[in-house]
XYZ file of C-alpha atoms in Angstrom:
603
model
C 87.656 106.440 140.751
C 90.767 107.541 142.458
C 92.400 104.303 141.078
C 91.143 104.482 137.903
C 92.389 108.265 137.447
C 95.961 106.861 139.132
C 95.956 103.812 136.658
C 95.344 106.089 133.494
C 92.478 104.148 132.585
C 89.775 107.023 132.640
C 92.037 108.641 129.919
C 90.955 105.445 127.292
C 87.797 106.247 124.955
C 85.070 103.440 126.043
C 86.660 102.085 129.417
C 84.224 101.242 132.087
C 85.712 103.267 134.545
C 85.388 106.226 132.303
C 81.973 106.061 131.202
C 80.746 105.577 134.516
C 82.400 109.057 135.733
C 80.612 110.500 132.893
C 77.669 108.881 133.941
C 77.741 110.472 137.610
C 78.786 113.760 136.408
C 76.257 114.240 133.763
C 73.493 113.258 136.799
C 75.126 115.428 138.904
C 77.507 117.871 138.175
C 77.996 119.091 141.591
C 77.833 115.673 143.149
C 80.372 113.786 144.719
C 82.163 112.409 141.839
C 82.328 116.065 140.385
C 83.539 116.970 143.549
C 86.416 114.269 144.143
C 87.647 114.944 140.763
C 88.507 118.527 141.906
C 90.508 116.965 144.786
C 91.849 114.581 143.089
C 93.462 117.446 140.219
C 95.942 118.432 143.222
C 96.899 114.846 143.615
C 100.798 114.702 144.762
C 101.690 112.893 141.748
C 101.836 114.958 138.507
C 100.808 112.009 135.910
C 97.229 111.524 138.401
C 97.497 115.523 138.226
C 97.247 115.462 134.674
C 94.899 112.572 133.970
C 92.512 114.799 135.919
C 92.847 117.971 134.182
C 92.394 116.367 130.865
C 89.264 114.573 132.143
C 87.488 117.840 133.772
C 88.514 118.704 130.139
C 86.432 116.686 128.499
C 83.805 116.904 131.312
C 83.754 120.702 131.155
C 80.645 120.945 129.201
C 78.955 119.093 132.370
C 80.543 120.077 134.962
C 82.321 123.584 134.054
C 82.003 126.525 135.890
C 84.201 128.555 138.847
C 85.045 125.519 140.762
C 86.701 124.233 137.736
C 87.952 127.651 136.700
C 89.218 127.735 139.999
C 91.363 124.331 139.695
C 92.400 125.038 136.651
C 93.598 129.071 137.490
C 95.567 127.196 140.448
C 97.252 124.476 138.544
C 98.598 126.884 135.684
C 101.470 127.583 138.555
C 102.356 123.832 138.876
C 105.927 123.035 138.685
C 104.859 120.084 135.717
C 104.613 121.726 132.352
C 102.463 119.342 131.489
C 100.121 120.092 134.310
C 100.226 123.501 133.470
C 99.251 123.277 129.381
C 96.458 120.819 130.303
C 95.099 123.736 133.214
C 95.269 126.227 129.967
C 93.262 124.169 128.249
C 90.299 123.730 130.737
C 90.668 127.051 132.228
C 89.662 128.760 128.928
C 87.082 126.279 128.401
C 85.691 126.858 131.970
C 86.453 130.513 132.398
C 85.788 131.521 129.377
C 87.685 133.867 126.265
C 88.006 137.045 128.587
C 89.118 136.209 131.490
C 91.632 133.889 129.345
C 92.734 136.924 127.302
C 93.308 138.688 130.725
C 95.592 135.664 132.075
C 97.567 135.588 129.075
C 98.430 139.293 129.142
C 98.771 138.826 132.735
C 101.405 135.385 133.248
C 105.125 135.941 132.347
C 105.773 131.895 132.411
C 106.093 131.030 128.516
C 104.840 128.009 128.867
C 101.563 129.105 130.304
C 101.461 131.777 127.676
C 101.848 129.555 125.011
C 99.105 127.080 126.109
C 96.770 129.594 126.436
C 97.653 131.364 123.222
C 97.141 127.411 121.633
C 93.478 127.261 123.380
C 92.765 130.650 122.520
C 93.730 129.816 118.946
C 91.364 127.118 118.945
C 88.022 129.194 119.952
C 89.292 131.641 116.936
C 89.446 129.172 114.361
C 85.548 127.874 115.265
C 84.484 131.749 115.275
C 86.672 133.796 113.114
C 84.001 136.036 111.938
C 83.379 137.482 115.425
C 85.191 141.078 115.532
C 86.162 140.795 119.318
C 89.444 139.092 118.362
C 90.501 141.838 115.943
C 92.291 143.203 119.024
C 93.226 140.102 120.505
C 95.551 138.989 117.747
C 96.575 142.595 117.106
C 98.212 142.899 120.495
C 99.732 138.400 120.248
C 101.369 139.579 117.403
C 103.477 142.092 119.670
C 104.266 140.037 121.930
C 107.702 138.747 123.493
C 107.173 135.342 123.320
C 107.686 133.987 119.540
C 104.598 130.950 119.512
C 102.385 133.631 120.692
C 103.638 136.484 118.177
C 103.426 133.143 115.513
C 99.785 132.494 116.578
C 98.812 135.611 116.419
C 99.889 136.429 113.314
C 97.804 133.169 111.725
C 94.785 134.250 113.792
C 95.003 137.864 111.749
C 95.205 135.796 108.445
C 92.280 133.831 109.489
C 90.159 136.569 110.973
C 90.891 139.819 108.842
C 89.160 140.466 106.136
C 91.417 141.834 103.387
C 94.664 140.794 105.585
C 98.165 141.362 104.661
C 99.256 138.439 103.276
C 102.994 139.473 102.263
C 103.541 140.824 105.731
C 101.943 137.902 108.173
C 103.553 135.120 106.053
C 107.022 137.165 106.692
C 106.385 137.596 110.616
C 105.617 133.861 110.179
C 108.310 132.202 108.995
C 110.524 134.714 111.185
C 108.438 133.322 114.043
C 108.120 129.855 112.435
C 111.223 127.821 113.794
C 110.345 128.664 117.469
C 106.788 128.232 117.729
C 107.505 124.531 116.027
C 109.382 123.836 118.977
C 106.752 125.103 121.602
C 103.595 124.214 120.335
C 101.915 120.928 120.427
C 103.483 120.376 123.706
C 102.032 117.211 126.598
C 99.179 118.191 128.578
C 97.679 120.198 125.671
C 94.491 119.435 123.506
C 96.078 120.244 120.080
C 99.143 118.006 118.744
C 98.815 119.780 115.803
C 102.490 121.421 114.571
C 103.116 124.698 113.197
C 103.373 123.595 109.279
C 100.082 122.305 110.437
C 98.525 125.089 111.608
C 99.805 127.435 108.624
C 98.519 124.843 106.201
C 95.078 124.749 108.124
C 94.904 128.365 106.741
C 96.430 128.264 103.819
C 93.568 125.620 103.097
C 90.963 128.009 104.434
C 91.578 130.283 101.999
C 92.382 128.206 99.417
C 95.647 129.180 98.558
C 97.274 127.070 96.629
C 100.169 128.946 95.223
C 101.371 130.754 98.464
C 101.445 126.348 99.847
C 104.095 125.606 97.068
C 106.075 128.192 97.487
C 106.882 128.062 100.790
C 106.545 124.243 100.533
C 109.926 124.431 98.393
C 111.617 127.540 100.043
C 110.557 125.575 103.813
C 112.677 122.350 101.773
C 115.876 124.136 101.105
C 118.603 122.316 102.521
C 120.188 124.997 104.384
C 116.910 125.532 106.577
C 116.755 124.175 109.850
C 115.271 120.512 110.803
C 112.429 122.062 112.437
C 111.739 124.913 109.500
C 111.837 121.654 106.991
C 109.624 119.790 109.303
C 107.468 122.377 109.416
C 107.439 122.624 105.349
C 106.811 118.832 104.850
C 103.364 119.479 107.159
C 102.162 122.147 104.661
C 103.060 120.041 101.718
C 100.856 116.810 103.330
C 97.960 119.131 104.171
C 98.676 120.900 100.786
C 98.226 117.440 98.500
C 95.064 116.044 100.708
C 93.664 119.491 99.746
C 94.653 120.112 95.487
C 94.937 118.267 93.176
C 98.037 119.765 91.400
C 99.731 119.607 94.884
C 101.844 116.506 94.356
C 102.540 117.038 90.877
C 103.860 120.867 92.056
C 105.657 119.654 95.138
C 107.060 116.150 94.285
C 110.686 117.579 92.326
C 111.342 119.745 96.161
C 110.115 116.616 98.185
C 112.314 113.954 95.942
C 115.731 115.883 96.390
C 115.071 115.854 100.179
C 114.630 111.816 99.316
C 118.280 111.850 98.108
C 119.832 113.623 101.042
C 121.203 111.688 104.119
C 119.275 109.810 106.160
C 117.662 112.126 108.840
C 114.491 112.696 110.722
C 113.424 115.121 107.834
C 114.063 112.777 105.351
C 112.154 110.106 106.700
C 109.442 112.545 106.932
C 109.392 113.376 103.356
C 109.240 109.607 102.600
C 105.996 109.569 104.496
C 104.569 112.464 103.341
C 105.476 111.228 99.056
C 104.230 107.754 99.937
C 101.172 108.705 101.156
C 100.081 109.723 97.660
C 99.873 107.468 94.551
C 100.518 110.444 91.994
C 103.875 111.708 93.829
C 104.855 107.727 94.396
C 104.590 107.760 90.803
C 106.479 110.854 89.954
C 108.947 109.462 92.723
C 109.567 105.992 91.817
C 113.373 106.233 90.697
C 114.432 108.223 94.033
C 111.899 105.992 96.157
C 113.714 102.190 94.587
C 117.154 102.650 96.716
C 115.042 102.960 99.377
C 113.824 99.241 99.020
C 117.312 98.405 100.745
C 116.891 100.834 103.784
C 115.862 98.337 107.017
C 113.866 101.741 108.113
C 112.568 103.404 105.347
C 111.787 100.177 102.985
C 108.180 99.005 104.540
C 107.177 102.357 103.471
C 108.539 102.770 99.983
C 107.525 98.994 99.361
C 103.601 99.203 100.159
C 103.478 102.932 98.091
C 105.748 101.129 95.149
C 103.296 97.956 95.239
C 100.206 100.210 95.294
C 101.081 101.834 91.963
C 101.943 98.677 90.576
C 105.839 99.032 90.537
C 106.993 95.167 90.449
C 110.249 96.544 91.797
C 108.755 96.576 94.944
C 107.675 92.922 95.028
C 110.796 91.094 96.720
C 110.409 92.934 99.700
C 106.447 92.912 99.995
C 107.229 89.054 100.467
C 110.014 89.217 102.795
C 107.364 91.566 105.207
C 104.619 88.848 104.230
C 106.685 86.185 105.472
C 108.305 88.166 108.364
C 104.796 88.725 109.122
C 105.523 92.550 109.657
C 102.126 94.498 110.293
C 101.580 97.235 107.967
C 97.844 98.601 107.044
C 99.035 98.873 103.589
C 100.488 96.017 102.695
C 97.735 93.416 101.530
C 96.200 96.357 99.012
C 100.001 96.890 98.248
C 100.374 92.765 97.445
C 96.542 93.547 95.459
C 97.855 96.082 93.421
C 101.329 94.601 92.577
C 100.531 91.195 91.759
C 98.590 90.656 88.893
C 100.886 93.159 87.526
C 103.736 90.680 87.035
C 104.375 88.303 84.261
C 104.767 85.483 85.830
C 103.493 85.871 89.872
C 104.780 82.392 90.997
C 107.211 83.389 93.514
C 104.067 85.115 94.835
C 101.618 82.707 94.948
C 104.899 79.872 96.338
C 105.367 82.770 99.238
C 101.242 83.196 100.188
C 101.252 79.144 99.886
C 103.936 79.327 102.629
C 102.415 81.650 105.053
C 98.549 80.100 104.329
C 100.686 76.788 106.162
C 101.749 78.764 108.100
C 98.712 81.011 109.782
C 96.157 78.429 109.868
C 94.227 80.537 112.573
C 91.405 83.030 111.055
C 93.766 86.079 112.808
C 90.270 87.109 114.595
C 92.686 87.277 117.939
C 95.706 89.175 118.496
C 95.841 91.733 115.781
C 93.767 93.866 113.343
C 92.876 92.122 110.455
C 94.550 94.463 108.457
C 97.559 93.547 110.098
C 97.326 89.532 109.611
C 99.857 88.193 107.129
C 97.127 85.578 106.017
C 94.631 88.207 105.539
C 97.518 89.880 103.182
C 98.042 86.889 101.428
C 94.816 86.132 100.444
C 94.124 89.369 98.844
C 97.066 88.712 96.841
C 95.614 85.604 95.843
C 92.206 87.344 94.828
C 94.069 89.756 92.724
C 95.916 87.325 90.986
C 92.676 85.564 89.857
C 93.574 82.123 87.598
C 97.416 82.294 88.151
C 96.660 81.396 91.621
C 95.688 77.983 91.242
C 98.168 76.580 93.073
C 96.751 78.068 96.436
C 93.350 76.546 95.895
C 94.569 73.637 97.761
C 95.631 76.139 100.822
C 92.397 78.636 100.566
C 90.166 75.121 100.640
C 91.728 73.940 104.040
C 91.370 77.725 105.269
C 87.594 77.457 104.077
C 87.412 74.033 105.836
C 88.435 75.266 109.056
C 86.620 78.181 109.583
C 83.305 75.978 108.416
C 84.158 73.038 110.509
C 84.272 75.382 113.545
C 81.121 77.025 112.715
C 82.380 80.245 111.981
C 82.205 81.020 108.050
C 82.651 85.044 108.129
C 86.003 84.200 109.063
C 87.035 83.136 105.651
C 85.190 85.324 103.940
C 88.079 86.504 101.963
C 89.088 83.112 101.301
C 85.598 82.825 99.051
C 85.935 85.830 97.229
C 89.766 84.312 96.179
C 87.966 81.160 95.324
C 85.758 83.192 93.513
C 88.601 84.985 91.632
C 90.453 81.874 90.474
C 87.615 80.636 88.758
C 87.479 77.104 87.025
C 90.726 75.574 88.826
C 89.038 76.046 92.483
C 86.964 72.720 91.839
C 87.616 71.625 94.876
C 86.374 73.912 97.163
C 82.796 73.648 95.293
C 80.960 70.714 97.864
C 81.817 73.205 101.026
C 80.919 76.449 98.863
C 77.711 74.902 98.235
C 76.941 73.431 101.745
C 77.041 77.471 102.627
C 74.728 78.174 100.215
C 71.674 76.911 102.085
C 71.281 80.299 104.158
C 70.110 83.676 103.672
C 72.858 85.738 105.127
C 76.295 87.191 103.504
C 78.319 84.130 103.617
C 75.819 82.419 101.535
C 75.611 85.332 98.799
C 79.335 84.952 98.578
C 79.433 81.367 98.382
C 77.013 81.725 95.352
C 79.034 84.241 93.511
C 81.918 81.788 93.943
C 79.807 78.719 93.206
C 78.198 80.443 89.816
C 82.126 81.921 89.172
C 83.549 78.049 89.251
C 81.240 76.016 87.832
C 79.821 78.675 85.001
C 76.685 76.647 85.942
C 73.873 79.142 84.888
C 71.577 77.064 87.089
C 73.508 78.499 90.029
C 72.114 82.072 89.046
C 69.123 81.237 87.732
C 67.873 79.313 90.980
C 68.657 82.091 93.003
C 66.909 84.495 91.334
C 63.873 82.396 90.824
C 63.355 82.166 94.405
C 63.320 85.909 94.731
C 60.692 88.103 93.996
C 59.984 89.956 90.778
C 59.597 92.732 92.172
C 62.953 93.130 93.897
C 63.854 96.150 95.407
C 67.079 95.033 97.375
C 69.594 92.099 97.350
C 73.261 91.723 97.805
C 74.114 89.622 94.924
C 71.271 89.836 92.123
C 72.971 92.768 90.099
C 75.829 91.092 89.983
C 74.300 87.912 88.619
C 71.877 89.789 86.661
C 74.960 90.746 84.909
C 76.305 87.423 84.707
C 73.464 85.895 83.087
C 73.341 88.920 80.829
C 77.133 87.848 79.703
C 75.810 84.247 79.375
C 73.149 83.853 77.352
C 70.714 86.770 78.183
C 68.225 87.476 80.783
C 64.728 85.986 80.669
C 61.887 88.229 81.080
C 61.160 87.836 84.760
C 64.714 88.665 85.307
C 64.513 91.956 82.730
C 61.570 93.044 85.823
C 64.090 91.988 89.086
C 66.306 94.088 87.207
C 64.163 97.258 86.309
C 62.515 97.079 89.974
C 66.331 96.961 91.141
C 67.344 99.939 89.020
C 64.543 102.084 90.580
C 66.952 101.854 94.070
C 69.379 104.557 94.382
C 73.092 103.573 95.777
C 74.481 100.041 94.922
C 71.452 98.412 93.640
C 70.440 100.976 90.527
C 74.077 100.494 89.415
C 74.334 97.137 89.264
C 71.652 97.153 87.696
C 72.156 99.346 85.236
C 74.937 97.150 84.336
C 72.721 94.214 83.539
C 70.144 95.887 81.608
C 72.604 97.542 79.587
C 74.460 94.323 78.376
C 70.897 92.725 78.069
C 69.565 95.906 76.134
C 72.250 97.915 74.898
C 71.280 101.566 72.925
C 67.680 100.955 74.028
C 68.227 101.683 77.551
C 71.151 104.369 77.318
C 68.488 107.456 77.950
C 67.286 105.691 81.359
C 71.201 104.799 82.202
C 72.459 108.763 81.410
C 70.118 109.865 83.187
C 70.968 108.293 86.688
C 74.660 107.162 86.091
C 75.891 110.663 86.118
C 74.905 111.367 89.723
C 77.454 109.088 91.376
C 80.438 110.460 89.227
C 81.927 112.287 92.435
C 81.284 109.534 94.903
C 83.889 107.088 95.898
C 81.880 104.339 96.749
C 79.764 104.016 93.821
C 81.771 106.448 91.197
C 83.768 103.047 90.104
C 80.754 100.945 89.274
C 78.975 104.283 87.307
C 82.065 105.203 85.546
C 82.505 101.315 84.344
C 79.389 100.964 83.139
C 79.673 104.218 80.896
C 82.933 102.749 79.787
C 81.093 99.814 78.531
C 78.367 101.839 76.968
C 81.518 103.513 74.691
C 80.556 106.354 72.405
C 76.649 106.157 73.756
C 77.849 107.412 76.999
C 78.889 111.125 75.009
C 76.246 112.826 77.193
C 78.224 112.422 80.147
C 81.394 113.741 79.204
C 80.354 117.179 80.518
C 79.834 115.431 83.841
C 83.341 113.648 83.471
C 84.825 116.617 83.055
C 83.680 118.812 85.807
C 85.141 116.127 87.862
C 88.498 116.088 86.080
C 88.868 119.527 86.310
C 88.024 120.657 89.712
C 91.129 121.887 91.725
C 89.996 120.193 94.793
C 89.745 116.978 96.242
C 86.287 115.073 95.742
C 84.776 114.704 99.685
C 85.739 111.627 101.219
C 85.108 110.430 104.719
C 87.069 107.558 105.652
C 88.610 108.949 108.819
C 91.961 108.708 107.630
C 93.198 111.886 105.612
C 95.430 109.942 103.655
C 93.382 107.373 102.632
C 90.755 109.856 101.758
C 93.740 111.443 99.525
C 94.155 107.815 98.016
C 90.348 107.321 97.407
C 90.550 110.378 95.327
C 93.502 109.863 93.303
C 91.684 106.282 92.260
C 88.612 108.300 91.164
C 90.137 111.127 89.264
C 92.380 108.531 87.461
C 89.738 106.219 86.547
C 87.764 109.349 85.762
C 90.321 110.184 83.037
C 90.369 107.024 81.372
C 87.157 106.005 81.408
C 86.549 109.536 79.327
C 89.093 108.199 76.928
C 87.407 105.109 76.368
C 84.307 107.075 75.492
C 85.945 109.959 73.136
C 87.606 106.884 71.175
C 86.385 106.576 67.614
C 87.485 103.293 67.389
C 85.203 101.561 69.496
């Protein structure tokens, strides 16, 4: 253990070495891995000092108690600042809120103040209904040091109950610049800045107004780099939280785009690019930015994902550099069938397909794989990609010859998306449609897509059972056939015994009976469809199929429009904030038009 704790390797989520000190110390928390822990936090070394702390951290709920308390009360005097804002950290957690309170009114070293004012923080924001920190925060907000007068000033605003709001935000931003150079510090559990934390309760409260404003008085060019840092944080938390947020903040973010380059400005490129609406509303001051060796990845993946064919030449020069970023196949997805004529892309993807014969299972992320990037490109570009079919077949071949299919997964579903022209491929599609697993759904889809052989579908289907309750592909052929010549009557009862399953399979479904049946079945269809309006996974496929039902779908404007009109964010869990931001901007948009399509007369 003493090794592992020396090596940093205990510190890694899931290392062996880690889980088997949680092991010992959940069996016994006063054994002697418990107990050589505790030595080993007054190690000579103040990186193995460190690694401890933050480990009896994460331990404390096992092991806490006054031999940690102990530990930790002794190492908030080391000479490492580190040391000491990691000892904060598990000496609140292990000694608990009052004898925490007393050491902060009790230390003079800032540092040590600070930390515990940041732990302290923490417990308030979990519990900010309980009254015993009414007098807590009273007395941080008088203090000397300015992170803990800062602190304690957002602790009233999140604890009081009819606080003054005029008068905190004032001792805030008087406080602001210096608390956003103390806080967040090594050794502590909390990385989070102090826009951050004022956004966190801005958001809390839910006020939206008081985030612009000092979003765009935060901006002002005169303000120091930390004060403007500090703004940009509110204005990323304040656009994952409203809706009106990038629309309100873009003009103060884009003249911060035009300034100099500079750590704040790069920051506001981040924070507009994370957004499709303000990438939108920030397209003319975002373009320069194309030319910037820094700044450009960024402003080309946001450009592509909205679309903006301006941002195409340099998509391909970080497709062929092979420069990993997460957002640059959906960026090549977005762009490309957007162009008028996309043969420079599909020359470029032919290029690095010759290029990255491997699958890219080793190495890097798949995200990250400039194959994997190419191919989506190729899949978005549908027929217009011929020309790769030649390229996606030998990736197909390779991954089947070496008896691993899933790898070229994506390389089926561009197959699939070219259509007619990916002949070719059709002999190995087919030899992977003699199993029962993913790869051979795919292949199907792809098979039935290329050949428009209704034989493909109908076989399929035959050989499931009427009374189908769940299958990967059958909505989607369902709806197929319905496109191509009609359903027959046992498929009509696959695809009312699939409509009766919530999630993926009722609206597929849905989508088949409705082009087999029209009218007839709009009562059945308005009655379910509506429910997935404010989901991101299966919102799309609802919302598309009430497009298609036009005017019929009237019912369900009341539904559309208590999505287009709430102020918030629709609930998205994708573990990446942004992202989740994203997934919402996609909804709300196709929320809006598919309402158009149904209000339209003309149809």
């Amino acid at each position: 253990m003493d090794a592992a704790v020396a090596g940093g390797e205990v510190a890694v989520g899931g290392n062996e070495f880690r889980s088997r000190v949680f092991a010992a110390v959940n069996a016994d928390r006063d054994g002697p891995v418990a107990r050589r822990l505790l030595q080993v936090a007054a190690d000579p070394r103040p990186a193995v000092r460190l690694t401890a702390l933050q480990l009896l951290s994460d331990l404390v709920a096992s092991c806490g108690g006054e031999p940690v308390a102990e530990v930790a009360s002794v190492a908030m005097t080391d000479a490492d600042d580190a040391v000491r804002r990691a000892a904060c950290w598990l000496f609140v957690a292990s000694a608990g809120v009052d004898r925490a309170v007393a050491a902060l009114w009790s230390v003079s070293d800032a540092v040590v103040r600070v930390a515990l004012a940041e732990a302290l923080w923490f417990e308030v924001w979990q519990r900010p209904d309980e009254d015993r920190w009414l007098r807590m925060v009273a007395r941080m907000r008088r203090d000397a040091v300015p992170a803990v007068r800062f602190l304690g000033s957002l602790a009233t605003l999140a604890v009081a109950r009819c606080p003054d709001w005029s008068g905190l935000e004032a001792a805030i931003r008087e406080d602001l610049e210096a608390a956003a150079a103390a806080l967040g510090g090594e050794g502590g559990r909390s990385t989070r800045g102090a826009g951050q934390r004022w956004a966190a309760v801005l958001r809390r409260h839910d006020r939206d107004e008081s985030a612009y404003l000092w979003v765009q008085r935060l901006l002002r060019p005169h303000e120091p780099a930390r004060v403007r840092q500090a703004g940009l944080e509110i204005a990323a938390e304040a656009m994952r939280t409203w809706r009106a947020a990038p629309v309100r903040l873009t003009p103060a973010l884009s003249a911060v785009l035009n300034e100099a380059p500079s750590a704040v400005r790069a920051a506001a490129v981040e924070v507009v690019c994370a957004s499709l609406t303000a990438t939108r509303l920030a397209a003319e001051h975002l373009v320069p930015l194309l030319t910037d060796p820094v700044l450009a990845p960024t402003a080309a993946t946001a450009l592509g994902g909205i679309g903006d064919p301006r941002a195409v030449p340099e998509l391909l020069r970080m497709l062929r550099a092979g420069a990993p970023h997460p957002r640059l196949a959906g960026a090549l997805a977005q762009v490309a069938p957007a162009l008028s004529d996309p043969t420079e892309v599909v020359t470029t993807v032919r290029e690095v397909l010759a290029e990255h014969r491997d699958p890219c299972h080793e190495g890097r992320p798949r995200q990250f794989c400039p194959a994997v990037a190419a191919v989506h490109a190729m899949a978005a570009i549908g027929p217009a990609a011929a020309a790769a079919v030649p390229a996606l077949t030998a990736r197909l071949r390779t991954a089947v010859d070496g008896g691993d299919p899933t790898a070229a997964r994506l390389e089926v579903i561009a197959l699939q998306a070219i259509g007619p022209s990916a002949k070719p491929a059709v002999p190995l599609l087919r030899a992977l449609m003699t199993g029962h697993d993913r790869d051979a759904d795919l292949a199907t889809k792809a098979v039935l897509a290329i050949t428009q052989d209704r034989s493909v579908a109908d076989d399929y289907l035959d050989a499931r059972p009427e009374h189908l309750r769940r299958c990967r592909i059958a909505p989607q052929l369902l709806t197929w056939l319905a496109d191509h010549g009609g359903l027959t009557d046992r498929q009509v009862h696959q695809a009312n015994h699939l409509f009766t399953q919530p999630g993926a399979m009722q609206l597929g479904a849905a989508c088949a009976l409705w082009r087999h049946s029209g009218p007839a079945e709009a009562p059945r269809l308005l009655a379910e469809l509506p429910k997935y309006l404010d989901d991101d996974a299966f919102g799309p496929a609802a919302m598309r199929v009430l497009a298609a039902m036009g005017h019929t779908a009237r019912p369900a404007l009341a539904d559309l429009d208590r999505l287009i009109e709430s102020r918030h964010r629709v609930a998205v869990y994708l573990g990446d904030p942004d992202a989740e931001m994203r997934a919402d901007e996609q909804l709300l948009h196709l929320a809006v038009t598919t309402r158009a399509l149904i209000s339209d007369t003309r149809r």
